[in-house]
XYZ file of C-alpha atoms in Angstrom:
291
model
C -4.457 -18.513 30.665
C -2.175 -15.550 29.946
C -0.061 -17.577 27.400
C -2.792 -18.680 25.589
C -4.475 -15.005 25.341
C -1.423 -13.748 24.380
C -1.590 -16.167 22.058
C -4.487 -15.781 20.630
C -4.067 -11.635 20.571
C -0.523 -12.813 18.506
C -2.137 -14.758 16.209
C -4.678 -12.190 15.602
C -2.834 -9.369 14.793
C -0.508 -11.408 12.591
C -2.986 -12.794 10.660
C -5.163 -9.498 9.495
C -1.669 -8.485 8.141
C -1.518 -11.896 6.312
C -5.819 -11.182 5.699
C -4.678 -7.735 4.278
C -1.962 -9.014 1.968
C -3.631 -11.617 1.120
C -6.680 -9.262 0.299
C -4.076 -7.207 -1.743
C -4.355 -10.652 -3.870
C -8.295 -11.193 -4.389
C -8.444 -7.578 -5.256
C -6.583 -7.535 -8.654
C -7.668 -11.584 -9.010
C -11.059 -10.950 -9.073
C -11.288 -7.894 -11.555
C -7.962 -8.895 -13.714
C -7.384 -12.473 -12.825
C -4.161 -11.724 -12.774
C -2.543 -12.921 -9.369
C -0.078 -10.423 -8.831
C 3.449 -12.012 -6.567
C 4.421 -8.241 -6.399
C 1.721 -7.904 -3.542
C 4.586 -8.686 -0.021
C 6.623 -6.178 -1.859
C 4.434 -3.624 -2.107
C 4.206 -3.832 1.139
C 7.389 -3.474 2.119
C 7.589 -0.266 -0.685
C 4.330 1.001 1.123
C 6.882 0.821 4.820
C 9.712 2.484 3.159
C 7.594 5.711 1.849
C 6.237 5.660 5.784
C 9.847 5.831 6.668
C 10.839 8.423 4.495
C 8.399 10.517 5.192
C 7.907 9.966 9.095
C 11.209 9.181 10.214
C 13.494 11.219 8.589
C 11.179 13.880 6.989
C 9.795 13.506 10.765
C 6.117 14.437 9.967
C 3.295 13.797 11.460
C 2.667 9.918 12.080
C -1.436 10.368 10.930
C 0.124 12.993 7.812
C 2.874 10.631 7.261
C 0.426 7.157 6.901
C -1.791 8.892 4.575
C 0.585 10.533 2.848
C 1.964 6.753 2.727
C -1.899 6.217 1.527
C -1.459 8.292 -1.190
C 1.715 7.708 -3.118
C 1.051 3.971 -3.141
C -2.458 4.348 -4.995
C -0.520 6.823 -7.477
C 2.703 4.122 -7.384
C -0.098 0.828 -7.862
C -1.936 2.772 -10.615
C 1.201 3.910 -13.122
C 2.344 -0.011 -12.409
C -0.747 -1.022 -14.545
C -0.503 1.134 -16.702
C 3.195 0.668 -17.928
C 3.714 -2.012 -17.008
C 0.880 -4.851 -16.870
C -0.880 -3.003 -19.388
C 1.533 -3.873 -22.131
C 1.026 -7.214 -21.311
C -2.584 -7.496 -21.928
C -2.964 -10.516 -24.231
C 0.362 -12.277 -23.677
C -0.154 -15.756 -22.197
C -0.913 -15.945 -18.291
C 2.288 -16.786 -16.969
C 3.736 -13.470 -19.085
C 2.666 -11.648 -16.326
C 2.791 -14.084 -13.377
C 6.724 -13.595 -14.471
C 6.554 -10.179 -14.437
C 5.252 -9.847 -11.105
C 8.097 -11.456 -9.606
C 10.493 -9.942 -11.799
C 8.444 -6.337 -10.289
C 9.407 -7.500 -6.538
C 13.052 -8.254 -7.463
C 13.330 -4.917 -8.340
C 11.558 -3.294 -5.820
C 13.605 -5.455 -3.233
C 16.886 -4.129 -4.412
C 16.095 -0.414 -4.994
C 14.094 0.932 -2.278
C 17.313 0.600 0.147
C 19.677 1.367 -2.658
C 16.927 4.733 -2.628
C 16.460 4.610 1.018
C 20.581 3.900 1.721
C 19.631 2.168 4.781
C 19.301 -2.203 4.575
C 16.768 -1.421 7.488
C 13.421 0.369 8.302
C 11.946 1.768 12.264
C 10.158 4.517 12.287
C 7.999 5.585 15.823
C 4.185 5.169 15.595
C 2.272 6.525 18.443
C 1.745 2.776 19.630
C 5.471 1.307 19.888
C 6.370 -0.180 22.441
C 2.748 0.517 24.549
C 0.775 -1.929 26.341
C -2.798 -1.966 28.677
C -3.582 -3.784 31.181
C -6.852 -6.481 31.255
C -7.347 -7.948 34.540
C -4.495 -9.517 34.264
C -3.388 -9.790 30.650
C -1.033 -6.987 28.982
C -2.521 -6.181 25.543
C 0.662 -4.527 23.080
C -1.685 -1.718 21.698
C 0.518 -2.052 18.147
C -1.113 -5.523 17.640
C -4.640 -4.164 18.702
C -4.109 -1.243 16.431
C -3.259 -3.685 13.795
C -6.756 -5.471 14.498
C -8.217 -2.440 14.826
C -7.018 -0.734 11.444
C -8.382 -3.914 9.506
C -11.931 -3.462 10.577
C -11.912 -0.297 9.682
C -10.345 -0.809 6.290
C -13.102 -3.578 6.010
C -15.353 -1.352 6.330
C -14.213 1.302 4.652
C -13.720 -1.059 1.658
C -17.210 -2.275 1.534
C -18.609 1.579 1.328
C -16.607 2.062 -1.168
C -17.672 -1.786 -3.411
C -21.191 -0.598 -2.515
C -22.102 2.635 -2.418
C -20.293 3.922 -5.048
C -20.472 4.625 -8.591
C -16.552 4.039 -8.882
C -16.561 0.979 -6.974
C -20.515 -0.080 -8.666
C -18.173 0.255 -11.791
C -15.285 -1.896 -10.832
C -17.915 -4.719 -9.903
C -19.400 -4.582 -13.128
C -16.156 -4.833 -14.798
C -15.063 -7.527 -12.746
C -17.891 -9.723 -14.360
C -18.325 -8.404 -17.786
C -15.082 -6.854 -19.085
C -17.356 -6.520 -22.576
C -20.239 -5.334 -21.154
C -18.892 -3.195 -18.694
C -17.364 -1.448 -21.925
C -20.167 -1.588 -24.105
C -22.291 0.361 -21.506
C -19.292 3.154 -21.203
C -17.269 2.054 -18.625
C -13.641 2.734 -18.849
C -12.571 -0.610 -18.222
C -8.622 -0.145 -18.858
C -8.972 2.807 -16.053
C -11.218 1.191 -14.095
C -7.589 -2.181 -13.942
C -5.717 0.977 -12.949
C -7.814 2.215 -10.144
C -7.788 -1.429 -8.811
C -4.040 -1.580 -8.865
C -4.159 1.907 -7.143
C -6.299 0.356 -4.197
C -4.449 -2.506 -3.744
C -1.280 -1.048 -3.835
C -2.861 0.931 -1.416
C -3.836 -1.190 0.962
C 0.047 -2.749 1.161
C 1.073 0.869 2.074
C -1.623 0.847 5.039
C -0.051 -2.728 5.902
C 3.342 -1.764 5.678
C 2.400 0.719 8.174
C 0.250 -1.194 10.748
C 3.197 -3.814 10.672
C 5.664 -1.179 11.856
C 5.127 -1.422 15.449
C 4.481 -5.547 15.223
C 7.716 -6.085 13.683
C 9.096 -3.466 15.381
C 12.724 -2.974 12.595
C 12.194 -4.273 9.040
C 14.293 -4.807 5.875
C 13.588 -5.971 2.193
C 12.810 -9.100 2.745
C 9.901 -8.190 4.483
C 8.055 -8.632 1.375
C 8.221 -13.057 1.577
C 5.707 -13.329 4.747
C 3.365 -12.510 1.019
C 4.470 -16.462 0.931
C 1.878 -17.553 3.640
C -0.279 -14.383 2.756
C -0.585 -16.257 -0.354
C -1.830 -20.083 1.600
C -4.465 -17.696 3.342
C -6.361 -16.576 0.443
C -5.816 -20.236 -0.708
C -7.378 -20.833 2.504
C -9.887 -18.389 2.180
C -11.104 -19.143 -1.181
C -9.219 -17.528 -3.553
C -11.279 -14.868 -4.897
C -13.560 -14.254 -2.209
C -12.989 -11.024 0.038
C -13.894 -12.373 3.521
C -12.515 -15.272 2.634
C -8.555 -13.911 2.375
C -9.097 -12.059 5.753
C -10.286 -15.679 7.549
C -8.438 -17.432 5.816
C -4.793 -15.128 6.885
C -5.849 -14.966 10.738
C -6.406 -19.250 10.459
C -2.700 -19.633 9.167
C -1.643 -16.183 11.338
C -3.385 -18.493 14.343
C -2.123 -21.802 13.511
C 1.772 -20.072 13.160
C 1.585 -18.333 16.711
C -0.165 -21.544 18.470
C 2.340 -24.290 16.977
C 4.919 -21.585 17.107
C 4.157 -22.210 20.972
C 3.339 -25.935 21.006
C 5.482 -27.531 18.316
C 9.278 -27.847 18.848
C 11.035 -25.409 17.138
C 10.734 -24.942 13.118
C 7.834 -26.727 13.344
C 5.501 -23.963 12.593
C 5.744 -23.252 8.849
C 5.305 -26.402 8.251
C 1.743 -26.418 9.951
C 0.805 -23.165 7.738
C 1.846 -24.938 4.255
C 0.310 -28.728 6.185
C -3.231 -26.490 6.971
C -2.070 -25.582 2.558
C -2.526 -28.569 1.704
C -4.970 -30.377 4.000
C -7.372 -27.402 1.988
C -6.553 -28.286 -0.910
C -6.871 -31.764 -0.637
C -10.451 -31.314 1.097
C -11.870 -28.366 0.194
C -9.524 -27.863 -3.072
C -11.751 -24.356 -3.817
C -11.158 -22.717 0.134
C -13.719 -22.231 3.129
C -15.629 -19.128 0.911
C -15.963 -21.069 -2.503
C -16.452 -18.546 -4.879
C -16.819 -20.535 -7.574
C -19.262 -19.512 -10.822
C -19.502 -15.967 -9.377
C -17.103 -12.967 -10.175
C -17.523 -9.841 -8.282
C -14.473 -7.963 -6.787
């Protein structure tokens, strides 16, 4: 029984990481109809920025965490202005290829800039465990789940209760109408990219106590997060989180119950099954456009 509880915790924590990366996909797609294939690499950049602030400069973890979010928001904001905005009006595949190119560049630049191939830094949750009855729980994984809930609550409040959040919803539903209502649509899109990059930065920091060591290839886990976004219903924010958790759970349990190497097959088998029997995903957003 203990092993299944551990698998459940592992699956939920990994699923939360997938869900947050998928959330970044969905935020940008719902607002701009662009699929950002560099989302996983933005998470990697966030981890490297946190490593520089906490591991190299020795800042307090929480101060480094907040500065990482700020740096990533600014980075995402200017990434839209410098690269993505210049491609407006071009075929959709041009923007897709641009985001793939951004990912490759980031995977080369970050280890070169820091002169390291692997990074690690201590967090308040690293190596800590708590005992509940006869089950030992990893505090880092519990922190990832708690952090996901807090971040979802903050994003919900932002999009529902703030003027900027409401303006983002309006711009995502009808760009032309939002423009005539005086909403600076281009600025709103840059803010969406900034928020998405900020979420990626948070994910990168939250993943450190789970992964212990990261390298530039960690961004490739976004492939499974993308599968989670599709399973949940691409364009649905709750679907992104639920889909990510489903992928995380399938991966953890199939890794334990099936022969080695089957976990990736099972993950993408779930994706194929959903696409065959419910191509719109669990939380269908067809005919609706909201941030």
